Amino acid sequence: MSTLTYTPIADIPQILETARSAFESGRTDSVAFRKEQIAQVAYLIKDNEERLREALHADLGRHPQETDLLDFGPTLSEIRDAYNNVEKWVRPQSIGFSINWFAMSPKFTAEPKGVALIIAPFNFPMFLLLGPLVSAIAAGDAVVLKPSEQTPATSQLLGELIPKYLDPELYHLVNGGVPETTKLLELKWDHILYTGNGRVGRIIAEAAAKHLTPITLEVGGKNPVVVDPKVDIKMSARRVLWGRFSNAGQICLCPEYVLVPAEFQDTLVEALKEAYHSFYPDGPDNSDSISRIVSEAHTARIKRLIDETKGEIVLGGNADVSKRYIAPTVVRDVAAGDALLSEEIFGPVLPIVPVKDVDDAIAFIRAREDPLAVYVFSPDKQFQRKVFKSTRSGAAVANETVISAGVPGLPVGGIGASGYGYYSGKQGFEQFTHYRATLNNPGWVDKVAFGFRYPPYQKDYKKYVKALDAPLPPRPGSRSVAAVAKRWGFWLVFALVGASSVLLTKSGRLAQLKSRA
């Protein structure tokens, strides 16, 4: 196991102060500077691909294909998306034409929140650390990164590379465990983004609340798969197994259990067996396509869940805690209350839960906390729609698993117990952004419309207030538009007077007329 050098706890407050001073210098105001830093994240990966692959293999026993596909690929997509669009994202936005307010030029601008803390998990040390970092850089924030201590080789390498590739005063990395994270959470941040589990998420939310710090939480959950018997069963079996077993099941979007009509369970199991043997022709114990569990403690936890299940193990089931190995496992006839359904497995174990029908499947999902994703395998749009409309989740995905997080432009985030807020794309940028409202009210507006607001208040004030009020929508069952037309007439006169005043002001003619008077 690699050695990870922890950041001295006494240094952490100064790291925050350095980041805050650098932010307050204003250097991130420049969009060109932000783009330069975003590009540097890309070249941090590109220039060190092999070192990063080796580190991830040391930490997770991961095949380089999984690293390239699931860690490098989505991160580089995030970088390109932010690099291409940051100028558009930061552009001041008009609220659209409003006859009431157009003269004041109301807009809102995207401004950085300040200094952000990003706490990443062990399962995707690149995508879940550097992806949010790119969003924060695009927003103009300074950032302190906290990678997982459970991936020491990768965290140590990132601690070396971050200050080499990025502005070392604005962007920092703190390595450590619980004491270092506790110290970070004692400090006041302008935004915190955490990806991980619900238990730690609650601790972070409580710490942030003491400073009224806004947070983004992505804390996973138990993602169900609903199978329609009319589905292409071979394709479905391959996609479900791939999603469950990739990265040894250590993916927050992994399918956690399958809901299938009881009479179709045998057919599904046979298709899963066929896919399983095609994935691991020499057996999973001899395959280099199986990642390892991040720690012996997590391996022992998953082994305990397998040992305690009342379901029938039809594939896999063996484990070697000392080697951090759990064989890809499929368990059929798993009932509500089973150990495998008691918590997020976060490992390569797939329980199959037989149900009566789709309504029973929906009721099963609704009786549990909202997951990060609901998966449906069906060619029937109405079947898909019924499941998605009847459940809640961060994502609703048909005939696929896991890959929605890598689609540029799609937000990634949970709902309820699976988290709140988003990372990825424009929505990720917005997590680190404050939208600041602006307007500029010229003096002539008081002369033609707003002068009535000043004391002493007049008895006929209502006519002025009503003129400013937005019109009510038509009363249900009524087609009358007379009141709306009358109000538009008033504002048309106001608009003409206002426009004339603007033109006169710009030409200097108004000042000339006043001097002659």
Short mmCIF file of C-alpha atoms in Angstrom, two decimals:
data_model
loop_
_atom_site.label_atom_id
_atom_site.label_comp_id
_atom_site.label_asym_id
_atom_site.label_seq_id
_atom_site.Cartn_x
_atom_site.Cartn_y
_atom_site.Cartn_z
CA MET A 1 0.00 0.00 0.00
CA SER A 2 1.33 3.44 -0.91
CA THR A 3 2.21 5.96 1.78
CA LEU A 4 0.20 9.17 1.92
CA THR A 5 1.75 12.27 3.43
CA TYR A 6 -0.89 14.12 5.44
CA THR A 7 -1.16 17.89 5.47
CA PRO A 8 -0.26 19.26 8.92
CA ILE A 9 -3.49 20.24 10.67
CA ALA A 10 -1.89 23.49 11.88
CA ASP A 11 -1.36 24.50 8.22
CA ILE A 12 -4.99 24.18 7.18
CA PRO A 13 -6.28 27.60 8.39
CA GLN A 14 -3.41 29.32 6.59
CA ILE A 15 -4.19 27.40 3.40
CA LEU A 16 -7.70 28.83 3.52
CA GLU A 17 -6.40 32.34 4.18
CA THR A 18 -3.96 32.09 1.27
CA ALA A 19 -6.78 30.98 -1.04
CA ARG A 20 -9.05 33.77 0.20
CA SER A 21 -6.39 36.46 -0.25
CA ALA A 22 -5.70 35.21 -3.77
CA PHE A 23 -9.41 35.23 -4.58
CA GLU A 24 -9.82 38.76 -3.24
CA SER A 25 -6.97 39.93 -5.45
CA GLY A 26 -9.42 39.70 -8.35
CA ARG A 27 -7.31 37.56 -10.63
CA THR A 28 -10.17 35.10 -11.25
CA ASP A 29 -12.34 37.92 -12.64
CA SER A 30 -10.66 37.34 -15.98
CA VAL A 31 -12.42 34.73 -18.09
CA ALA A 32 -9.18 34.24 -20.01
CA PHE A 33 -7.44 33.33 -16.75
CA ARG A 34 -10.19 30.86 -15.88
CA LYS A 35 -9.90 29.19 -19.28
CA GLU A 36 -6.14 28.93 -18.89
CA GLN A 37 -6.55 27.16 -15.56
CA ILE A 38 -9.26 24.87 -16.94
CA ALA A 39 -6.94 23.88 -19.78
CA GLN A 40 -4.18 23.19 -17.27
CA VAL A 41 -6.39 20.59 -15.58
CA ALA A 42 -6.64 18.81 -18.94
CA TYR A 43 -2.88 18.78 -19.36
CA LEU A 44 -2.38 17.64 -15.78
CA ILE A 45 -4.20 14.49 -16.89
CA LYS A 46 -2.70 14.26 -20.38
CA ASP A 47 0.90 14.71 -19.30
CA ASN A 48 0.60 12.19 -16.46
CA GLU A 49 -1.78 9.57 -17.85
CA GLU A 50 0.43 6.59 -17.17
CA ARG A 51 1.34 7.69 -13.65
CA LEU A 52 -2.33 8.23 -12.86
CA ARG A 53 -3.30 4.82 -14.31
CA GLU A 54 -0.63 3.16 -12.18
CA ALA A 55 -1.79 4.99 -9.06
CA LEU A 56 -5.41 4.03 -9.65
CA HIS A 57 -4.38 0.42 -10.23
CA ALA A 58 -2.43 0.45 -6.97
CA ASP A 59 -5.41 1.86 -5.07
CA LEU A 60 -8.30 0.03 -6.74
CA GLY A 61 -6.76 -2.79 -8.79
CA ARG A 62 -8.48 -1.16 -11.73
CA HIS A 63 -7.91 -2.12 -15.36
CA PRO A 64 -6.73 0.89 -17.41
CA GLN A 65 -9.82 0.61 -19.64
CA GLU A 66 -12.06 1.44 -16.71
CA THR A 67 -9.81 4.34 -15.72
CA ASP A 68 -9.82 5.76 -19.24
CA LEU A 69 -13.55 5.23 -19.79
CA LEU A 70 -14.97 6.11 -16.38
CA ASP A 71 -12.45 8.53 -14.84
CA PHE A 72 -10.41 10.25 -17.56
CA GLY A 73 -13.18 10.39 -20.17
CA PRO A 74 -15.90 12.17 -18.14
CA THR A 75 -13.33 14.53 -16.61
CA LEU A 76 -11.99 15.58 -20.00
CA SER A 77 -15.57 16.06 -21.25
CA GLU A 78 -16.23 18.36 -18.29
CA ILE A 79 -13.09 20.31 -19.09
CA ARG A 80 -14.02 20.78 -22.74
CA ASP A 81 -17.59 21.76 -21.90
CA ALA A 82 -16.50 24.38 -19.38
CA TYR A 83 -13.71 25.68 -21.60
CA ASN A 84 -16.07 26.10 -24.56
CA ASN A 85 -18.96 27.63 -22.64
CA VAL A 86 -17.62 29.63 -19.71
CA GLU A 87 -17.77 32.91 -21.65
CA LYS A 88 -21.46 32.32 -22.32
CA TRP A 89 -22.17 31.20 -18.76
CA VAL A 90 -20.70 34.35 -17.18
CA ARG A 91 -22.37 36.79 -19.59
CA PRO A 92 -24.87 39.12 -17.84
CA GLN A 93 -28.39 37.89 -18.49
CA SER A 94 -31.43 40.03 -19.11
CA ILE A 95 -34.70 39.01 -17.52
CA GLY A 96 -36.45 39.52 -20.82
CA PHE A 97 -38.63 42.45 -21.79
CA SER A 98 -41.03 43.69 -19.11
CA ILE A 99 -43.09 46.76 -19.73
CA ASN A 100 -42.95 47.53 -16.01
CA TRP A 101 -39.20 47.46 -15.62
CA PHE A 102 -37.43 47.77 -18.97
CA ALA A 103 -36.31 51.35 -18.30
CA MET A 104 -34.21 50.17 -15.33
CA SER A 105 -32.23 47.64 -17.41
CA PRO A 106 -32.66 44.74 -14.96
CA LYS A 107 -30.09 41.97 -15.34
CA PHE A 108 -28.36 39.35 -13.26
CA THR A 109 -24.69 38.48 -13.38
CA ALA A 110 -22.86 35.27 -12.49
CA GLU A 111 -20.34 36.04 -9.76
CA PRO A 112 -18.05 33.62 -7.90
CA LYS A 113 -19.06 32.70 -4.38
CA GLY A 114 -15.52 32.89 -3.01
CA VAL A 115 -13.50 29.95 -1.68
CA ALA A 116 -14.97 26.48 -2.18
CA LEU A 117 -14.16 23.21 -0.43
CA ILE A 118 -14.51 20.03 -2.53
CA ILE A 119 -14.44 16.71 -0.67
CA ALA A 120 -14.21 13.73 -2.99
CA PRO A 121 -14.69 9.99 -2.42
CA PHE A 122 -12.34 7.12 -3.23
CA ASN A 123 -14.24 5.47 -6.09
CA PHE A 124 -13.50 7.99 -8.86
CA PRO A 125 -10.62 10.12 -7.62
CA MET A 126 -10.31 11.98 -10.94
CA PHE A 127 -13.87 12.62 -12.08
CA LEU A 128 -15.31 13.38 -8.65
CA LEU A 129 -12.45 15.65 -7.62
CA LEU A 130 -11.27 17.33 -10.81
CA GLY A 131 -14.73 17.56 -12.40
CA PRO A 132 -16.14 19.81 -9.63
CA LEU A 133 -12.81 21.64 -9.55
CA VAL A 134 -13.31 22.61 -13.19
CA SER A 135 -16.82 23.86 -12.41
CA ALA A 136 -15.48 25.98 -9.56
CA ILE A 137 -12.65 27.38 -11.69
CA ALA A 138 -15.17 28.30 -14.40
CA ALA A 139 -17.25 30.09 -11.78
CA GLY A 140 -14.20 32.08 -10.65
CA ASP A 141 -13.79 30.55 -7.19
CA ALA A 142 -10.67 29.67 -5.31
CA VAL A 143 -10.69 26.02 -4.25
CA VAL A 144 -9.35 23.71 -1.58
CA LEU A 145 -9.50 20.03 -2.57
CA LYS A 146 -9.77 17.13 -0.14
CA PRO A 147 -9.29 13.75 -1.90
CA SER A 148 -9.90 10.46 -0.12
CA GLU A 149 -7.23 9.04 2.15
CA GLN A 150 -8.39 5.59 1.05
CA THR A 151 -6.70 6.04 -2.33
CA PRO A 152 -3.23 6.99 -1.08
CA ALA A 153 -1.30 6.57 -4.33
CA THR A 154 -3.68 8.73 -6.34
CA SER A 155 -4.11 11.35 -3.61
CA GLN A 156 -0.35 11.61 -3.12
CA LEU A 157 0.18 12.05 -6.86
CA LEU A 158 -2.53 14.70 -7.13
CA GLY A 159 -0.97 16.52 -4.18
CA GLU A 160 2.23 16.71 -6.22
CA LEU A 161 0.60 17.72 -9.51
CA ILE A 162 -2.02 20.29 -8.50
CA PRO A 163 0.48 23.02 -7.45
CA LYS A 164 2.60 22.33 -10.54
CA TYR A 165 -0.24 22.83 -13.02
CA LEU A 166 -2.54 25.33 -11.31
CA ASP A 167 -2.12 28.66 -9.61
CA PRO A 168 -0.67 27.58 -6.25
CA GLU A 169 -2.24 30.44 -4.32
CA LEU A 170 -5.79 29.93 -5.62
CA TYR A 171 -5.97 26.13 -5.77
CA HIS A 172 -4.84 23.86 -2.95
CA LEU A 173 -5.02 20.21 -1.97
CA VAL A 174 -5.21 18.93 1.60
CA ASN A 175 -4.43 15.28 2.24
CA GLY A 176 -5.46 13.51 5.40
CA GLY A 177 -8.10 11.54 7.24
CA VAL A 178 -10.82 12.32 9.75
CA PRO A 179 -8.86 14.86 11.85
CA GLU A 180 -7.83 16.88 8.80
CA THR A 181 -11.37 16.81 7.40
CA THR A 182 -12.77 17.81 10.78
CA LYS A 183 -10.44 20.82 10.85
CA LEU A 184 -11.51 21.81 7.35
CA LEU A 185 -15.15 21.67 8.39
CA GLU A 186 -14.55 23.94 11.37
CA LEU A 187 -13.64 26.75 8.98
CA LYS A 188 -15.96 29.06 7.08
CA TRP A 189 -16.27 28.31 3.37
CA ASP A 190 -18.35 29.98 0.68
CA HIS A 191 -19.48 26.63 -0.74
CA ILE A 192 -18.88 22.97 0.06
CA LEU A 193 -19.36 20.12 -2.40
CA TYR A 194 -19.26 16.59 -1.01
CA THR A 195 -19.66 13.27 -2.80
CA GLY A 196 -19.84 10.15 -0.66
CA ASN A 197 -22.28 8.49 1.72
CA GLY A 198 -25.26 9.75 3.65
CA ARG A 199 -23.70 9.34 7.11
CA VAL A 200 -20.78 11.65 6.32
CA GLY A 201 -23.08 13.88 4.28
CA ARG A 202 -25.12 14.60 7.40
CA ILE A 203 -21.96 15.48 9.34
CA ILE A 204 -20.90 17.90 6.60
CA ALA A 205 -24.36 19.45 6.38
CA GLU A 206 -24.38 20.04 10.14
CA ALA A 207 -20.92 21.62 10.07
CA ALA A 208 -21.84 23.85 7.13
CA ALA A 209 -25.04 24.98 8.84
CA LYS A 210 -23.03 26.57 11.65
CA HIS A 211 -21.66 29.06 9.09
CA LEU A 212 -24.76 29.12 6.85
CA THR A 213 -22.51 27.73 4.12
CA PRO A 214 -24.37 26.46 1.04
CA ILE A 215 -23.55 22.88 0.13
CA THR A 216 -23.94 20.34 -2.64
CA LEU A 217 -24.35 16.74 -1.54
CA GLU A 218 -24.29 13.64 -3.73
CA VAL A 219 -24.67 10.66 -1.42
CA GLY A 220 -25.83 7.81 -3.63
CA GLY A 221 -28.41 5.27 -2.49
CA LYS A 222 -29.88 1.96 -3.65
CA ASN A 223 -30.63 2.31 -7.36
CA PRO A 224 -33.30 -0.13 -8.59
CA VAL A 225 -33.59 -1.79 -11.98
CA VAL A 226 -37.09 -2.62 -13.21
CA VAL A 227 -37.18 -5.31 -15.90
CA ASP A 228 -40.06 -5.69 -18.35
CA PRO A 229 -40.42 -9.31 -19.64
CA LYS A 230 -40.75 -7.90 -23.16
CA VAL A 231 -37.18 -6.60 -23.06
CA ASP A 232 -34.21 -7.75 -25.15
CA ILE A 233 -32.99 -9.95 -22.32
CA LYS A 234 -29.44 -10.60 -23.58
CA MET A 235 -28.70 -6.93 -24.10
CA SER A 236 -30.26 -6.06 -20.76
CA ALA A 237 -28.30 -8.71 -18.88
CA ARG A 238 -25.00 -7.45 -20.29
CA ARG A 239 -25.73 -3.83 -19.49
CA VAL A 240 -26.95 -4.52 -15.99
CA LEU A 241 -23.95 -6.71 -15.15
CA TRP A 242 -21.52 -4.21 -16.65
CA GLY A 243 -23.05 -1.41 -14.59
CA ARG A 244 -23.03 -3.50 -11.41
CA PHE A 245 -19.53 -4.96 -11.73
CA SER A 246 -17.57 -2.01 -13.20
CA ASN A 247 -15.10 -0.59 -10.69
CA ALA A 248 -16.07 -3.58 -8.53
CA GLY A 249 -19.50 -2.07 -7.99
CA GLN A 250 -18.06 1.01 -6.32
CA ILE A 251 -20.09 3.52 -8.32
CA CYS A 252 -22.80 5.69 -6.83
CA LEU A 253 -24.92 5.13 -9.97
CA CYS A 254 -24.53 1.33 -9.96
CA PRO A 255 -27.71 -0.73 -10.17
CA GLU A 256 -28.16 -2.01 -6.60
CA TYR A 257 -30.95 -4.54 -7.13
CA VAL A 258 -33.21 -5.85 -9.89
CA LEU A 259 -37.00 -6.03 -9.67
CA VAL A 260 -38.40 -8.65 -12.03
CA PRO A 261 -41.75 -10.47 -12.33
CA ALA A 262 -41.40 -13.76 -10.47
CA GLU A 263 -42.32 -15.85 -13.51
CA PHE A 264 -39.53 -14.15 -15.53
CA GLN A 265 -36.79 -14.54 -12.91
CA ASP A 266 -35.48 -17.84 -14.34
CA THR A 267 -35.16 -16.33 -17.81
CA LEU A 268 -33.30 -13.32 -16.42
CA VAL A 269 -30.95 -15.50 -14.37
CA GLU A 270 -30.05 -17.62 -17.39
CA ALA A 271 -29.28 -14.47 -19.42
CA LEU A 272 -27.15 -13.12 -16.56
CA LYS A 273 -25.23 -16.40 -16.41
CA GLU A 274 -24.55 -16.25 -20.15
CA ALA A 275 -23.32 -12.64 -19.91
CA TYR A 276 -21.26 -13.45 -16.81
CA HIS A 277 -19.37 -16.26 -18.50
CA SER A 278 -18.74 -14.14 -21.58
CA PHE A 279 -17.27 -11.40 -19.34
CA TYR A 280 -15.03 -13.82 -17.42
CA PRO A 281 -14.35 -16.85 -19.69
CA ASP A 282 -11.62 -18.16 -17.37
CA GLY A 283 -13.58 -17.32 -14.25
CA PRO A 284 -13.56 -13.99 -12.39
CA ASP A 285 -10.77 -15.14 -10.03
CA ASN A 286 -8.42 -15.24 -13.03
CA SER A 287 -9.64 -12.07 -14.72
CA ASP A 288 -7.82 -8.75 -14.86
CA SER A 289 -11.16 -7.05 -15.60
CA ILE A 290 -12.26 -7.03 -11.95
CA SER A 291 -11.23 -4.11 -9.76
CA ARG A 292 -10.51 -4.52 -6.08
CA ILE A 293 -12.46 -3.16 -3.14
CA VAL A 294 -10.84 -0.05 -1.72
CA SER A 295 -10.00 -1.51 1.70
CA GLU A 296 -10.08 -4.73 3.73
CA ALA A 297 -12.72 -3.19 6.00
CA HIS A 298 -15.06 -2.55 3.08
CA THR A 299 -14.34 -6.04 1.72
CA ALA A 300 -15.25 -7.60 5.05
CA ARG A 301 -18.47 -5.57 5.19
CA ILE A 302 -19.56 -6.76 1.72
CA LYS A 303 -18.61 -10.36 2.58
CA ARG A 304 -20.79 -10.15 5.67
CA LEU A 305 -23.77 -9.03 3.57
CA ILE A 306 -23.24 -12.00 1.22
CA ASP A 307 -22.92 -14.42 4.15
CA GLU A 308 -26.12 -13.13 5.75
CA THR A 309 -28.35 -13.16 2.66
CA LYS A 310 -31.30 -15.53 2.62
CA GLY A 311 -31.32 -15.48 -1.17
CA GLU A 312 -29.77 -18.11 -3.44
CA ILE A 313 -26.29 -17.32 -4.74
CA VAL A 314 -26.27 -18.34 -8.39
CA LEU A 315 -23.00 -16.72 -9.49
CA GLY A 316 -19.85 -15.84 -7.54
CA GLY A 317 -20.18 -15.48 -3.79
CA ASN A 318 -16.56 -16.05 -2.81
CA ALA A 319 -14.33 -13.41 -1.23
CA ASP A 320 -10.73 -12.89 -0.09
CA VAL A 321 -10.58 -10.08 2.42
CA SER A 322 -6.76 -9.94 2.54
CA LYS A 323 -6.68 -9.37 -1.24
CA ARG A 324 -9.63 -6.94 -1.14
CA TYR A 325 -11.44 -9.24 -3.56
CA ILE A 326 -15.14 -9.90 -3.90
CA ALA A 327 -16.11 -12.15 -6.81
CA PRO A 328 -18.84 -10.67 -9.02
CA THR A 329 -21.95 -12.15 -7.42
CA VAL A 330 -25.59 -12.60 -8.40
CA VAL A 331 -28.19 -13.59 -5.81
CA ARG A 332 -31.76 -14.58 -6.73
CA ASP A 333 -34.94 -14.76 -4.65
CA VAL A 334 -33.94 -11.87 -2.42
CA ALA A 335 -36.84 -10.70 -0.27
CA ALA A 336 -37.60 -7.38 1.41
CA GLY A 337 -35.67 -7.16 4.67
CA ASP A 338 -32.73 -9.21 3.37
CA ALA A 339 -29.23 -8.17 4.41
CA LEU A 340 -28.40 -7.27 0.81
CA LEU A 341 -31.18 -4.69 0.85
CA SER A 342 -30.35 -3.24 4.26
CA GLU A 343 -27.71 -0.76 3.07
CA GLU A 344 -25.93 0.41 -0.06
CA ILE A 345 -23.72 -2.55 -1.01
CA PHE A 346 -21.15 -0.54 -2.96
CA GLY A 347 -19.62 -3.74 -4.28
CA PRO A 348 -20.02 -6.27 -7.11
CA VAL A 349 -23.12 -8.01 -5.75
CA LEU A 350 -26.44 -7.99 -7.61
CA PRO A 351 -29.59 -9.05 -5.73
CA ILE A 352 -32.63 -10.09 -7.78
CA VAL A 353 -35.97 -9.37 -6.12
CA PRO A 354 -39.00 -11.19 -7.60
CA VAL A 355 -42.21 -9.14 -7.64
CA LYS A 356 -45.76 -9.72 -8.82
CA ASP A 357 -45.82 -7.08 -11.56
CA VAL A 358 -44.76 -3.53 -12.41
CA ASP A 359 -47.14 -2.05 -9.83
CA ASP A 360 -45.53 -4.21 -7.16
CA ALA A 361 -42.11 -3.05 -8.35
CA ILE A 362 -43.16 0.59 -8.13
CA ALA A 363 -44.55 0.07 -4.62
CA PHE A 364 -41.22 -1.56 -3.60
CA ILE A 365 -39.25 1.46 -4.83
CA ARG A 366 -41.62 4.01 -3.28
CA ALA A 367 -41.39 2.32 0.11
CA ARG A 368 -37.68 3.19 0.23
CA GLU A 369 -35.58 6.33 0.16
CA ASP A 370 -35.23 8.18 -3.14
CA PRO A 371 -32.27 6.76 -5.09
CA LEU A 372 -29.76 8.52 -7.29
CA ALA A 373 -31.13 6.67 -10.33
CA VAL A 374 -34.03 4.49 -11.38
CA TYR A 375 -33.29 2.15 -14.28
CA VAL A 376 -35.94 0.60 -16.51
CA PHE A 377 -35.26 -2.03 -19.14
CA SER A 378 -38.19 -2.12 -21.53
CA PRO A 379 -38.90 -1.39 -25.21
CA ASP A 380 -42.30 -0.04 -24.19
CA LYS A 381 -42.42 3.74 -23.78
CA GLN A 382 -45.59 3.52 -21.71
CA PHE A 383 -43.95 1.00 -19.37
CA GLN A 384 -40.95 3.32 -18.97
CA ARG A 385 -43.17 6.33 -18.41
CA LYS A 386 -45.27 4.54 -15.79
CA VAL A 387 -42.22 3.63 -13.68
CA PHE A 388 -40.57 7.03 -14.01
CA LYS A 389 -43.77 9.00 -13.33
CA SER A 390 -44.52 6.90 -10.26
CA THR A 391 -41.08 7.19 -8.64
CA ARG A 392 -38.53 9.86 -7.72
CA SER A 393 -34.80 9.75 -8.35
CA GLY A 394 -31.86 11.88 -9.42
CA ALA A 395 -31.90 10.29 -12.88
CA ALA A 396 -34.41 8.23 -14.86
CA VAL A 397 -32.59 6.02 -17.37
CA ALA A 398 -34.06 3.53 -19.83
CA ASN A 399 -32.17 0.53 -21.21
CA GLU A 400 -28.80 1.58 -19.83
CA THR A 401 -26.93 1.97 -16.53
CA VAL A 402 -24.26 4.25 -15.05
CA ILE A 403 -23.21 6.18 -18.16
CA SER A 404 -25.64 9.10 -17.73
CA ALA A 405 -23.05 10.84 -15.53
CA GLY A 406 -20.66 11.00 -18.48
CA VAL A 407 -23.06 12.64 -20.93
CA PRO A 408 -22.00 16.28 -21.46
CA GLY A 409 -24.77 18.68 -20.52
CA LEU A 410 -26.70 16.30 -18.27
CA PRO A 411 -26.72 17.36 -14.61
CA VAL A 412 -25.72 14.78 -12.01
CA GLY A 413 -27.46 15.02 -8.68
CA GLY A 414 -29.80 13.36 -6.26
CA ILE A 415 -33.10 14.08 -4.60
CA GLY A 416 -34.12 13.49 -1.01
CA ALA A 417 -31.82 11.02 0.70
CA SER A 418 -29.60 10.68 -2.39
CA GLY A 419 -28.49 14.31 -2.13
CA TYR A 420 -29.21 17.76 -3.45
CA GLY A 421 -27.61 20.14 -5.89
CA TYR A 422 -25.69 19.12 -8.98
CA TYR A 423 -22.27 18.64 -10.41
CA SER A 424 -21.35 18.52 -14.08
CA GLY A 425 -21.83 21.04 -16.87
CA LYS A 426 -23.62 24.35 -16.50
CA GLN A 427 -25.47 23.11 -13.44
CA GLY A 428 -22.12 22.36 -11.80
CA PHE A 429 -20.93 25.86 -12.65
CA GLU A 430 -24.09 27.27 -11.07
CA GLN A 431 -23.41 25.47 -7.77
CA PHE A 432 -20.32 27.63 -7.30
CA THR A 433 -21.97 30.79 -8.62
CA HIS A 434 -23.95 33.60 -7.04
CA TYR A 435 -26.43 35.27 -9.38
CA ARG A 436 -26.33 38.94 -8.46
CA ALA A 437 -29.29 41.10 -9.46
CA THR A 438 -28.61 44.53 -10.94
CA LEU A 439 -30.68 47.44 -12.17
CA ASN A 440 -30.18 51.15 -12.85
CA ASN A 441 -33.22 53.40 -12.51
CA PRO A 442 -32.97 56.71 -14.41
CA GLY A 443 -34.36 59.84 -12.78
CA TRP A 444 -37.08 60.44 -15.35
CA VAL A 445 -38.92 57.30 -14.26
CA ASP A 446 -40.09 59.10 -11.11
CA LYS A 447 -41.54 61.87 -13.23
CA VAL A 448 -43.69 59.59 -15.33
CA ALA A 449 -44.50 56.61 -13.15
CA PHE A 450 -42.85 56.12 -9.74
CA GLY A 451 -43.12 59.55 -8.13
CA PHE A 452 -46.30 58.57 -6.30
CA ARG A 453 -44.33 56.26 -3.92
CA TYR A 454 -42.93 59.16 -1.87
CA PRO A 455 -44.70 60.56 1.21
CA PRO A 456 -47.06 62.15 1.84
CA TYR A 457 -49.16 59.27 0.49
CA GLN A 458 -52.13 60.21 -1.65
CA LYS A 459 -55.73 59.01 -1.43
CA ASP A 460 -55.71 58.03 -5.08
CA TYR A 461 -52.60 55.83 -4.72
CA LYS A 462 -54.45 52.71 -5.83
CA LYS A 463 -54.62 53.72 -9.45
CA TYR A 464 -50.83 54.06 -9.56
CA VAL A 465 -50.20 50.79 -7.72
CA LYS A 466 -52.62 48.95 -9.96
CA ALA A 467 -50.85 50.34 -13.00
CA LEU A 468 -47.62 48.79 -11.73
CA ASP A 469 -49.17 45.48 -10.77
CA ALA A 470 -48.77 42.56 -13.12
CA PRO A 471 -52.13 41.67 -14.68
CA LEU A 472 -53.94 38.70 -13.22
CA PRO A 473 -54.35 35.64 -15.38
CA PRO A 474 -57.85 35.17 -16.79
CA ARG A 475 -60.28 33.85 -14.22
CA PRO A 476 -60.93 30.16 -14.92
CA GLY A 477 -63.98 29.90 -17.15
CA SER A 478 -63.82 33.55 -18.17
CA ARG A 479 -62.69 34.92 -21.52
CA SER A 480 -62.64 38.59 -20.55
CA VAL A 481 -59.51 40.44 -21.60
CA ALA A 482 -60.82 43.99 -21.25
CA ALA A 483 -58.91 44.72 -18.05
CA VAL A 484 -55.69 43.43 -19.54
CA ALA A 485 -56.13 45.52 -22.66
CA LYS A 486 -56.80 48.65 -20.57
CA ARG A 487 -53.64 48.11 -18.53
CA TRP A 488 -51.57 47.58 -21.67
CA GLY A 489 -52.90 50.84 -22.97
CA PHE A 490 -51.60 52.68 -19.92
CA TRP A 491 -48.19 51.09 -20.23
CA LEU A 492 -47.98 51.80 -23.94
CA VAL A 493 -48.33 55.51 -23.13
CA PHE A 494 -45.71 55.12 -20.37
CA ALA A 495 -43.35 53.37 -22.74
CA LEU A 496 -43.70 56.10 -25.36
CA VAL A 497 -43.08 58.83 -22.78
CA GLY A 498 -40.11 56.92 -21.38
CA ALA A 499 -38.57 56.30 -24.78
CA SER A 500 -38.95 59.96 -25.70
CA SER A 501 -37.29 61.00 -22.47
CA VAL A 502 -34.35 58.68 -23.10
CA LEU A 503 -33.85 60.02 -26.58
CA LEU A 504 -34.09 63.61 -25.40
CA THR A 505 -31.63 62.94 -22.58
CA LYS A 506 -29.12 61.34 -24.91
CA SER A 507 -29.29 64.17 -27.42
CA GLY A 508 -29.02 66.89 -24.82
CA ARG A 509 -32.26 68.34 -26.08
CA LEU A 510 -34.00 67.98 -22.73
CA ALA A 511 -31.38 70.17 -21.05
CA GLN A 512 -31.78 72.79 -23.77
CA LEU A 513 -35.53 72.89 -23.35
CA LYS A 514 -35.17 73.32 -19.59
CA SER A 515 -32.75 76.21 -20.02
CA ARG A 516 -35.20 78.01 -22.32
CA ALA A 517 -38.10 77.54 -19.93
#
